[in-house]
CSV table of C-alpha atoms and ligand atoms in Angstrom, one decimal:
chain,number,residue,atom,x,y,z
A,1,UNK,CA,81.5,76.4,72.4
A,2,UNK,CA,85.3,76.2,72.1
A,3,UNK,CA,88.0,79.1,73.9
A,4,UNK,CA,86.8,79.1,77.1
A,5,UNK,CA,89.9,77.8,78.4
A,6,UNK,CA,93.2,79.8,78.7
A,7,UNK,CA,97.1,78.9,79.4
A,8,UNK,CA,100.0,76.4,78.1
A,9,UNK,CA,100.7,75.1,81.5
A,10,UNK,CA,99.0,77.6,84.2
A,11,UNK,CA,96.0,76.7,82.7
A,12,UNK,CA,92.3,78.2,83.1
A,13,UNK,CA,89.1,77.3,81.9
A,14,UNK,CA,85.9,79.6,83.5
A,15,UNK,CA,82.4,78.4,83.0
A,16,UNK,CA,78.8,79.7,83.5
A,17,UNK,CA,76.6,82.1,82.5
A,18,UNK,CA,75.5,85.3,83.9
A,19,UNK,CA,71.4,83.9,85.3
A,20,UNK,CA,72.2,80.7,85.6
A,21,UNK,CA,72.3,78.5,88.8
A,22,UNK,CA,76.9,79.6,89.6
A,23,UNK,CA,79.8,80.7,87.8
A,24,UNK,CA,83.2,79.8,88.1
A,25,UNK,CA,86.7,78.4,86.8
A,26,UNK,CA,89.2,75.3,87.3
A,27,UNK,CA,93.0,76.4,88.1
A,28,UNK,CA,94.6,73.4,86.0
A,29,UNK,CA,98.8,73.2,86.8
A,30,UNK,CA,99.4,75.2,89.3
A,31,UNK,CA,102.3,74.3,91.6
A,32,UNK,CA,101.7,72.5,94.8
A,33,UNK,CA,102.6,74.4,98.4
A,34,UNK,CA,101.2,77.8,97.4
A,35,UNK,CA,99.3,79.2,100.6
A,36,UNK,CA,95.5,79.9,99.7
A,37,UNK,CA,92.4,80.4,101.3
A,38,UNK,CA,89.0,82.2,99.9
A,39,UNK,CA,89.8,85.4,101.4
A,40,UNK,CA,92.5,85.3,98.7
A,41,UNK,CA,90.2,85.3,96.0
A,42,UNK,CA,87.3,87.3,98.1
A,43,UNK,CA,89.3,90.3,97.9
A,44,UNK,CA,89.7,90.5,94.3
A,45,UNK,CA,86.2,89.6,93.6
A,46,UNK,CA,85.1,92.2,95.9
A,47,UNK,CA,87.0,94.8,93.3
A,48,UNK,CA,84.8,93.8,90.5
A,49,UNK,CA,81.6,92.9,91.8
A,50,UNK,CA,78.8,95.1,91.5
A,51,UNK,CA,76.9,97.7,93.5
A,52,UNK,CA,79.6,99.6,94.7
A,53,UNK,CA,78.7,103.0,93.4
A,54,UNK,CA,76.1,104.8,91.3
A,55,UNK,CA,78.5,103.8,88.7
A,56,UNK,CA,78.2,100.1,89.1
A,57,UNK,CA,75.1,98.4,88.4
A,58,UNK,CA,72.4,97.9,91.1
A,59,UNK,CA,72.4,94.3,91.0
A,60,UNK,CA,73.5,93.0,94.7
A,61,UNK,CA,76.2,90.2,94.6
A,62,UNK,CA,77.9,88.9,97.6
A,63,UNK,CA,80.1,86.9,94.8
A,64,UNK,CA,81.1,85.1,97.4
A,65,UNK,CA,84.3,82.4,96.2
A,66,UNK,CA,83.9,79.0,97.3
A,67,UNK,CA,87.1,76.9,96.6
A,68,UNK,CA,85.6,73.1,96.0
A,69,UNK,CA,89.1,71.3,95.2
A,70,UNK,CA,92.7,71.6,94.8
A,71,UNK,CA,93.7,73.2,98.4
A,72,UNK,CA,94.5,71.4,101.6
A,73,UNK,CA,95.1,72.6,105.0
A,74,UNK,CA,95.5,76.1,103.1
A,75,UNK,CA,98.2,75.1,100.9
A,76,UNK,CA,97.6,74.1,96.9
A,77,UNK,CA,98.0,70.5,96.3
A,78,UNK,CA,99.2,71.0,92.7
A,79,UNK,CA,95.9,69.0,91.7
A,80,UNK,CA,93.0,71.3,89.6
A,81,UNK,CA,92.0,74.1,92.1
A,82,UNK,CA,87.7,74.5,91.6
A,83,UNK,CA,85.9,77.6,92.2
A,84,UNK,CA,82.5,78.7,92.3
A,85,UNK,CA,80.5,81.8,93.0
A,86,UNK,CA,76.7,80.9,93.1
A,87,UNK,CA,74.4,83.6,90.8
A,88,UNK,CA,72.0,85.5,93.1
A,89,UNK,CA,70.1,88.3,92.1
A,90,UNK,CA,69.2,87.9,88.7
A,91,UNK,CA,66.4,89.6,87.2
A,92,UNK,CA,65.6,87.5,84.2
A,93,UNK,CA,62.2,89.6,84.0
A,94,UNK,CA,64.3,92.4,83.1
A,95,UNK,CA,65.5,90.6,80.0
A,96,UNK,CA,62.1,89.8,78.8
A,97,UNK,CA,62.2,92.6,76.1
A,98,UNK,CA,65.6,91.7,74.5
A,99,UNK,CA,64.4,88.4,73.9
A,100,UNK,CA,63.5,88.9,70.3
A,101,UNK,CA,65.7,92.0,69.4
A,102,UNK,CA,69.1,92.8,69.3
A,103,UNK,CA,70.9,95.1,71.5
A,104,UNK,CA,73.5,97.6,69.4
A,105,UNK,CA,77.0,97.0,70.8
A,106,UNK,CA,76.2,94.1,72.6
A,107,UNK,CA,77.1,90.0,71.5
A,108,UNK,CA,73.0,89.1,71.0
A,109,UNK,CA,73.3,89.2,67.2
A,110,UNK,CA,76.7,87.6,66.5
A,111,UNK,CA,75.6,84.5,69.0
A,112,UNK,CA,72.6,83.9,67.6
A,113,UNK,CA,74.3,84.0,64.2
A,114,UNK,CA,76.5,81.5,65.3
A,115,UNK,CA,74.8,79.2,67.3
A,116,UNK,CA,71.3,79.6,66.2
A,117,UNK,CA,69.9,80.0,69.7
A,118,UNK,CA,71.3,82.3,72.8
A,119,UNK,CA,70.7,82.4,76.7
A,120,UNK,CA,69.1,86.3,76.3
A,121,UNK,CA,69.3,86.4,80.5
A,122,UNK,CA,72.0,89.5,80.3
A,123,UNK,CA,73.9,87.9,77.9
A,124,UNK,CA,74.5,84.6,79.0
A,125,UNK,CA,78.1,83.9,78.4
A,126,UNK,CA,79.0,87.4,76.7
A,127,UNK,CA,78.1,89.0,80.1
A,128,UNK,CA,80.5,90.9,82.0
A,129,UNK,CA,79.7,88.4,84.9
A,130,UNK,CA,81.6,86.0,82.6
A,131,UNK,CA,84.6,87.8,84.2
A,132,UNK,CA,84.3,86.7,87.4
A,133,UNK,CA,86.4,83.3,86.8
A,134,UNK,CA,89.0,85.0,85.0
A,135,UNK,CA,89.3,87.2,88.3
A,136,UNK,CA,88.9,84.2,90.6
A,137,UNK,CA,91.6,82.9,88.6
A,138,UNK,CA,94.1,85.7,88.6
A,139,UNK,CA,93.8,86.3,92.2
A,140,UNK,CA,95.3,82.5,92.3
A,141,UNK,CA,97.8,83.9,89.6
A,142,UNK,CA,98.6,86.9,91.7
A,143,UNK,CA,99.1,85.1,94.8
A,144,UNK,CA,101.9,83.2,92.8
A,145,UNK,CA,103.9,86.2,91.3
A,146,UNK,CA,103.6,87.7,94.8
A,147,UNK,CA,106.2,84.6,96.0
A,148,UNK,CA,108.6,86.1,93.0
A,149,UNK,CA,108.8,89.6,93.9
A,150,UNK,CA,106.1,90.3,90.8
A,151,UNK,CA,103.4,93.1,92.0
A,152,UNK,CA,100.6,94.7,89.8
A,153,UNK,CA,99.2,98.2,90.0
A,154,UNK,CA,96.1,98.6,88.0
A,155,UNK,CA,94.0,101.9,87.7
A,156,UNK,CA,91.5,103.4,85.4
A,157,UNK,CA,93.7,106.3,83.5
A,158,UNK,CA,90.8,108.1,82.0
A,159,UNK,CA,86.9,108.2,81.7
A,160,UNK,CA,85.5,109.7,78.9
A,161,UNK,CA,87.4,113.0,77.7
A,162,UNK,CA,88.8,113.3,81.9
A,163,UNK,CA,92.3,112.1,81.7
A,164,UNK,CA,94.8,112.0,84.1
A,165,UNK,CA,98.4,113.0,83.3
A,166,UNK,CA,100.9,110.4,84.4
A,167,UNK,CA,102.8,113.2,86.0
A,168,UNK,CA,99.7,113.8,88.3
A,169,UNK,CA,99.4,110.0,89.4
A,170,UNK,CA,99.2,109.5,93.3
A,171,UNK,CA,98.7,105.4,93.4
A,172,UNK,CA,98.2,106.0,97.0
A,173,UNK,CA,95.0,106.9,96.1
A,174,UNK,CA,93.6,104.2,93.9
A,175,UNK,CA,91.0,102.7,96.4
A,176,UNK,CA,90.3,106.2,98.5
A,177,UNK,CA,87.6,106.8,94.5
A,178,UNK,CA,85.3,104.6,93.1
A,179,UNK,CA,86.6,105.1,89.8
A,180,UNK,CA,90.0,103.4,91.3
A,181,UNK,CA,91.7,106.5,89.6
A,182,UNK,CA,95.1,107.4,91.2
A,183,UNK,CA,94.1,111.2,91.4
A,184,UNK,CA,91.1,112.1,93.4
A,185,UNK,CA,90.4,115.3,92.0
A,186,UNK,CA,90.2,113.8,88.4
A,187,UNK,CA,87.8,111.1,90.0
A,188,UNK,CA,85.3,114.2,91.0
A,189,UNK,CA,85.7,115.4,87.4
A,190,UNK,CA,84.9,111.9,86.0
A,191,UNK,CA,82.1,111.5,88.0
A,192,UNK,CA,80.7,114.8,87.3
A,193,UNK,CA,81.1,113.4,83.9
A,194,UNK,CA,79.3,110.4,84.3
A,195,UNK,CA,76.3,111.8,86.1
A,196,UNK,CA,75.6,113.9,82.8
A,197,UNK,CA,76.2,110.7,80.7
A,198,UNK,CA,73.5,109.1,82.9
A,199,UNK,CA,71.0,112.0,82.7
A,200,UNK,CA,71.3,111.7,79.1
A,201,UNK,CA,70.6,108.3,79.1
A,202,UNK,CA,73.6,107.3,78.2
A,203,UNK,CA,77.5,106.0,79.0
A,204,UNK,CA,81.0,106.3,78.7
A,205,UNK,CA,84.3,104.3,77.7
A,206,UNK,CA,87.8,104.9,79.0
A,207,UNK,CA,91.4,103.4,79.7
A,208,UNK,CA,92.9,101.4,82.5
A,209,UNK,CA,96.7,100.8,82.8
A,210,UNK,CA,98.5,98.1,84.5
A,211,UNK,CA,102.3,98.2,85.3
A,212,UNK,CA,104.3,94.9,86.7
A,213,UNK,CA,107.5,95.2,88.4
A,214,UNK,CA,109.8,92.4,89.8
A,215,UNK,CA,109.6,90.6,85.8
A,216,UNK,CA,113.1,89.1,85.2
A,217,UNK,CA,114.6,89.5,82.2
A,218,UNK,CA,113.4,86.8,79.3
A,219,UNK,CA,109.7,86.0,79.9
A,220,UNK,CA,108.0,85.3,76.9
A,221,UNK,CA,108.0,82.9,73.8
A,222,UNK,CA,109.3,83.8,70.6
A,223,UNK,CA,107.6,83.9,68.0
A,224,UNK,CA,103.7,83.6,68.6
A,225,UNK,CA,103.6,83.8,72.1
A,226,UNK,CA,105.5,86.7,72.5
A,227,UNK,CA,105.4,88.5,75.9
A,228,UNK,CA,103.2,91.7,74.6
A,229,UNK,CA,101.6,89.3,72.3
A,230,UNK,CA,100.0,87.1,74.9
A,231,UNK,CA,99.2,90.0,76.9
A,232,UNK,CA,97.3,91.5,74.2
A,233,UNK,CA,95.3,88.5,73.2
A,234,UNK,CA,95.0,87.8,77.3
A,235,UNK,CA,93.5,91.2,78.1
A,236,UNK,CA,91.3,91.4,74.5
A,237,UNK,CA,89.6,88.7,75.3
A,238,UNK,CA,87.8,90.6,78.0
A,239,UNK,CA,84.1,91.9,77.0
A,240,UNK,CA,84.2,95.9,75.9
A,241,UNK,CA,88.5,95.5,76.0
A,242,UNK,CA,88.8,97.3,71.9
A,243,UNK,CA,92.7,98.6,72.4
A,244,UNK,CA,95.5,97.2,74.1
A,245,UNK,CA,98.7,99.4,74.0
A,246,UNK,CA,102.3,98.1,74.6
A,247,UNK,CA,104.5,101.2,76.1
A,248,UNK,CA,104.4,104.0,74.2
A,249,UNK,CA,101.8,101.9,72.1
A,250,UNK,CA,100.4,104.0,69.0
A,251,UNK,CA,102.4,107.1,69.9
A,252,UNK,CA,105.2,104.9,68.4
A,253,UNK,CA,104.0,105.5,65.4
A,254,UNK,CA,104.7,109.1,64.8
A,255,UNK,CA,108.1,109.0,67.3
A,256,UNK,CA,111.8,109.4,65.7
A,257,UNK,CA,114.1,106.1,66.3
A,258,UNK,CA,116.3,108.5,68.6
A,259,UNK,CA,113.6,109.3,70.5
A,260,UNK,CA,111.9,106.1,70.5
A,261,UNK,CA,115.0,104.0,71.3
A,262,UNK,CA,115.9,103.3,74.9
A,263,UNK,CA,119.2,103.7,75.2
A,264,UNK,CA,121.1,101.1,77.7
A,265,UNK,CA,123.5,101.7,80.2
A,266,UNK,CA,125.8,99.5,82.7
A,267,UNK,CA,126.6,99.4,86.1
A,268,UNK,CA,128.1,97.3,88.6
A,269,UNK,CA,128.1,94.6,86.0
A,270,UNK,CA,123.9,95.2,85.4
A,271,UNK,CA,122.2,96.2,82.3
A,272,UNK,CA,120.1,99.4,82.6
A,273,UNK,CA,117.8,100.9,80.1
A,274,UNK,CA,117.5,104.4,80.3
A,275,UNK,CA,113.5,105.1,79.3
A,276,UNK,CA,111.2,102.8,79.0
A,277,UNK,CA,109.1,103.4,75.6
A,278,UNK,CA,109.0,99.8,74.8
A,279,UNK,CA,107.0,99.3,78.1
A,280,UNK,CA,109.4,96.5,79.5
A,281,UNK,CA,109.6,94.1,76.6
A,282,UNK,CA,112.1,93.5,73.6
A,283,UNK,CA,111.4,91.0,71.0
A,284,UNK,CA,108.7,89.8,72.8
A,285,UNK,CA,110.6,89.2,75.8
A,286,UNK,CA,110.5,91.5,79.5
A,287,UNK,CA,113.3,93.2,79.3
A,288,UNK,CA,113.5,93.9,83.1
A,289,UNK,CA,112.4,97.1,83.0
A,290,UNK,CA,108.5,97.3,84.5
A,291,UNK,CA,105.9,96.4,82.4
A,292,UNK,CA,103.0,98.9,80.6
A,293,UNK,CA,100.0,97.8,79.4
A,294,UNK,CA,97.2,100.0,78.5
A,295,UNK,CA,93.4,98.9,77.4
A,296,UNK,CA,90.6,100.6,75.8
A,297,UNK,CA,87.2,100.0,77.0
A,298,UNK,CA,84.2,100.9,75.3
A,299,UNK,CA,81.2,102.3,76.2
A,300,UNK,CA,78.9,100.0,78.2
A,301,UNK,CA,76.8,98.9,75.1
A,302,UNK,CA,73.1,98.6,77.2
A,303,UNK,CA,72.1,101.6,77.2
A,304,UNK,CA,68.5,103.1,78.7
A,305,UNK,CA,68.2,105.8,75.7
A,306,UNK,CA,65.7,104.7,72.7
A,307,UNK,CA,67.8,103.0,69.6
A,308,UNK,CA,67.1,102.1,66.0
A,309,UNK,CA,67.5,98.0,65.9
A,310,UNK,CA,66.1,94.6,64.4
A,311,UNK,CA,64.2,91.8,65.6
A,312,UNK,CA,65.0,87.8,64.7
A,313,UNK,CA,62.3,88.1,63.0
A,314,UNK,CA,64.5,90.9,60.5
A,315,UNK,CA,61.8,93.6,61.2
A,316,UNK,CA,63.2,97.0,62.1
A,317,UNK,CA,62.1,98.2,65.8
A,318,UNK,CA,63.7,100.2,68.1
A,319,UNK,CA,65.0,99.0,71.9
A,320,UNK,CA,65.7,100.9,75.3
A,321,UNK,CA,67.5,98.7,77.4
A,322,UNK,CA,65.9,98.9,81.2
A,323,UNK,CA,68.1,96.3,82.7
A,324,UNK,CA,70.7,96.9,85.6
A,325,UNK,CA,74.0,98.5,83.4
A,326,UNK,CA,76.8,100.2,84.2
A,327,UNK,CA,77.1,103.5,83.1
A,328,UNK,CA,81.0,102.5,82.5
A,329,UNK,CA,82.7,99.5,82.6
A,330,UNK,CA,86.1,100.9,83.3
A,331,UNK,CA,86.0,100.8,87.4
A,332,UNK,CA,85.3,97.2,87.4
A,333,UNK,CA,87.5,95.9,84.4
A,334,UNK,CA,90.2,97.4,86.7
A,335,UNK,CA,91.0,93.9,88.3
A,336,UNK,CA,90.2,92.1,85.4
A,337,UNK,CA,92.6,93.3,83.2
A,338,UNK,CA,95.2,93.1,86.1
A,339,UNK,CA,93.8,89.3,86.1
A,340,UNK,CA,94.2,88.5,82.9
A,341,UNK,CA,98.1,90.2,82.8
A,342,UNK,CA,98.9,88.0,86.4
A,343,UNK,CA,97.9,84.5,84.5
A,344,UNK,CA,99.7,85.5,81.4
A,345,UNK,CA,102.6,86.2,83.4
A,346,UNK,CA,101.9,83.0,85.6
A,347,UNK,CA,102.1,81.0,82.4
A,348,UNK,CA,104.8,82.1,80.8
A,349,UNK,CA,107.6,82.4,83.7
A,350,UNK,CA,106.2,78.8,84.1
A,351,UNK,CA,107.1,78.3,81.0
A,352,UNK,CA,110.2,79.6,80.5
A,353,UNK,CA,111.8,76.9,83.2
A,354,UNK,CA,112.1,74.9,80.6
A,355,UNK,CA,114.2,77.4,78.0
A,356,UNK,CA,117.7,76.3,79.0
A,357,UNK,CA,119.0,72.4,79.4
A,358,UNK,CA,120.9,74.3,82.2
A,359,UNK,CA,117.5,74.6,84.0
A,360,UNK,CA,116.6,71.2,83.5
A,361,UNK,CA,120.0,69.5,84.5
A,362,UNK,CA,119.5,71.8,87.7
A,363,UNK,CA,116.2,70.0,88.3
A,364,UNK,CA,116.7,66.5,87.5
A,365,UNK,CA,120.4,66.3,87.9
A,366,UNK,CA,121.3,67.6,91.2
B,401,FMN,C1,83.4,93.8,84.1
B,401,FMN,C2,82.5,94.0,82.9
B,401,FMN,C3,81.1,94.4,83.1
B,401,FMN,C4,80.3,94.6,82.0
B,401,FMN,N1,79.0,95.1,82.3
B,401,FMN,C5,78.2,95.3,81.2
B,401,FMN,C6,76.9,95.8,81.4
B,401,FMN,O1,76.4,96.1,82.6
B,401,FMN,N2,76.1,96.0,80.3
B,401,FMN,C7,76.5,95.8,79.1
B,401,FMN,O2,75.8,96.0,78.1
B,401,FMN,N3,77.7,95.3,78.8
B,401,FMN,C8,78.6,95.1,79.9
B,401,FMN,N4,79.9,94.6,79.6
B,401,FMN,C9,80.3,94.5,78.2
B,401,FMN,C10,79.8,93.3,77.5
B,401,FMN,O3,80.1,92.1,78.1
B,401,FMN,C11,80.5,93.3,76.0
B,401,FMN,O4,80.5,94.6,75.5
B,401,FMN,C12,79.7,92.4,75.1
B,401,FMN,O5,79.9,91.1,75.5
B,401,FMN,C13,80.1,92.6,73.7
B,401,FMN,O6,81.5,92.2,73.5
B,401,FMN,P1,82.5,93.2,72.8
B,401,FMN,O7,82.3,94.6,73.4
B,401,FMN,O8,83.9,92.7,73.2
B,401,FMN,O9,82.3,93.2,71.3
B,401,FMN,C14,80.7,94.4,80.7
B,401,FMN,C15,82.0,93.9,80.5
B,401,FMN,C16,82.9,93.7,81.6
B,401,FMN,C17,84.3,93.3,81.3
């Protein structure tokens, strides 16, 4: 299987599957002297790991990060950096059923399509555990933008039909809910929602924003990797991601130019923008203004409620899908998404020291 590696010079490729024996990603070009330890990683693994709610799957993982290479005496070596969280409470029993038929919404049928044969233990590859390398990864990312002033706030913006209005957001909040939604009293109302989804044997989508500040002004690479370009491919790779908004995304559509156009402005010799519809990026590059991204999640396709479906075999049956599922996706795809934005971000500002021969006289001549 090709595409399971990521980056032009911060470069990622995750492995593993969701039952089998570990899961985890190597850190290829990241810059030597950057302070790291497993705690690093720990606590962004711990945002997406599972059990944390009634809204998270049962299934019990420490997901505990072991770095195997690449850091010495707690600083990056600038050699591949190795990671691996051991598998340890699969349930392969409780795939038994979908062995033979296709989940609705979920990967089974297009991999066995394709490949002709498919790990059915939840998913193998198209599992949401899949995820935890990219998140492994953009902890390592994060830790990077840190050192350049570059921080990420990521939250789930709605659940279902509950949506929070931006003028209502309190980020203080984010990790006081389960839902990591920066209003509390719109997390009640979510979960209130989701209980009834659960009762009714079923599950909901919903949106998570992220917003970067500290991005100089220029990141990106014109034309195909494009800042919002490379974060929309980044963050819908992600399992469930169906939507990624730019901005003002598709309200664009049916805004007047005036009203659409951020207007700039100067002072003390600095360029201002005065709104920010284009959500911090201008032909592709940031524009120095912060960064929005918004993603659409779907549903959590598994599903314990009875649905029409086929075998291999091409015989129509019907499936209920008694595995351990979230209810929603959204709370844990929190930190992924921010993941995937922090080693798009990595890559490109890595990148971009080599737009001007000013930058590279700076380095090799001086
Ligand atoms: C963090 C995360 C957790 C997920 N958990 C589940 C789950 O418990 N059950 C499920 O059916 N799908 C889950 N998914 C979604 C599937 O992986 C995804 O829908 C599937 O691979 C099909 O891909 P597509 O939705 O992009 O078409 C999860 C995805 C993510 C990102």
């Amino acid at each position: 299987m090709a595409g399971s590696t990521y980056g032009t010079l911060f470069k990622i490729t995750t492995w593993g599957e969701s039952h089998g024996a570990a899961i985890g990603v190597v850190i290829d070009g990241c810059p030597a002297g950057l302070a790291l330890c497993e705690k690093d990683i720990q606590v962004y693994l711990d945002r997406r790991k599972p059990g944390q709610s009634k809204f998270t799957t049962a299934r019990q993982e420490s997901d505990h990060a072991d770095i195997l290479s690449g850091v010495f005496e707690g600083r990056t070596t600038g050699t591949p950096i190795s990671i691996l969280v051991r598998n340890q409470d699969q349930r392969s029993r409780d795939y038994g059923k979908i062995k033979d038929c296709y989940r609705p919404g979920h990967a089974d049928y297009t991999f066995d399509a394709k490949y002709g044969f498919r790990d059915y233990r939840g998913g193998g590859r198209s599992s949401g555990r899949e995820t935890i390398g990219r998140v492994a990864a953009g902890a390592v990312a994060s830790k990077l933008l840190g050192q350049l002033g570059i921080k990420l706030t990521s939250y789930t913006r709605s659940i279902g039909p509950i949506t929070i209005p931006e003028e209502e957001y309190d980020f203080s909040c984010i990790t006081e809910n389960k839902l990591y939604m920066p209003n509390n009293a719109y997390a009640e109302k979510a979960s209130a929602y989701l209980e009834e989804c659960m009762k009714n044997k079923d599950s909901s989508g919903g949106t998570i924003e992220c917003r970067i500040t500290g991005v100089p002004v220029g990141i990106g690479e014109p034309v195909f990797n494009k800042l919002d370009a490379s974060l929309a491919r980044g963050i819908m790779s992600i399992g469930a991601v169906k939507g990624v908004e730019i901005g003002d995304g598709f309200l664009t559509a049916g805004a007047l130019g005036s009203g659409n156009n951020d207007t700039f402005f100067s002072e003390d010799g600095h360029i201002y923008k005065r709104t920010n519809h284009s959500g911090g990026t201008l032909g592709g590059l940031s524009d120095g203004c912060p960064i929005l991204i918004r993603a659409a999640i779907k549903p959590t396709p598994s599903i314990a409620r009875e649905q029409e479906t086929v075998t291999r075999d091409r015989e129509n049956t019907s499936i209920t899908v008694t595995g351990r599922h979230d209810p929603v996706i959204v709370p844990r795809a929190v930190v992924v998404v921010e993941s995937m934005a922090a080693l798009t971000l990595a890559d490109l500002l890595i990148v971009n020291m080599s737009s001007r021969l000013e930058n590279l006289k700076r380095f090799y001549a001086e």
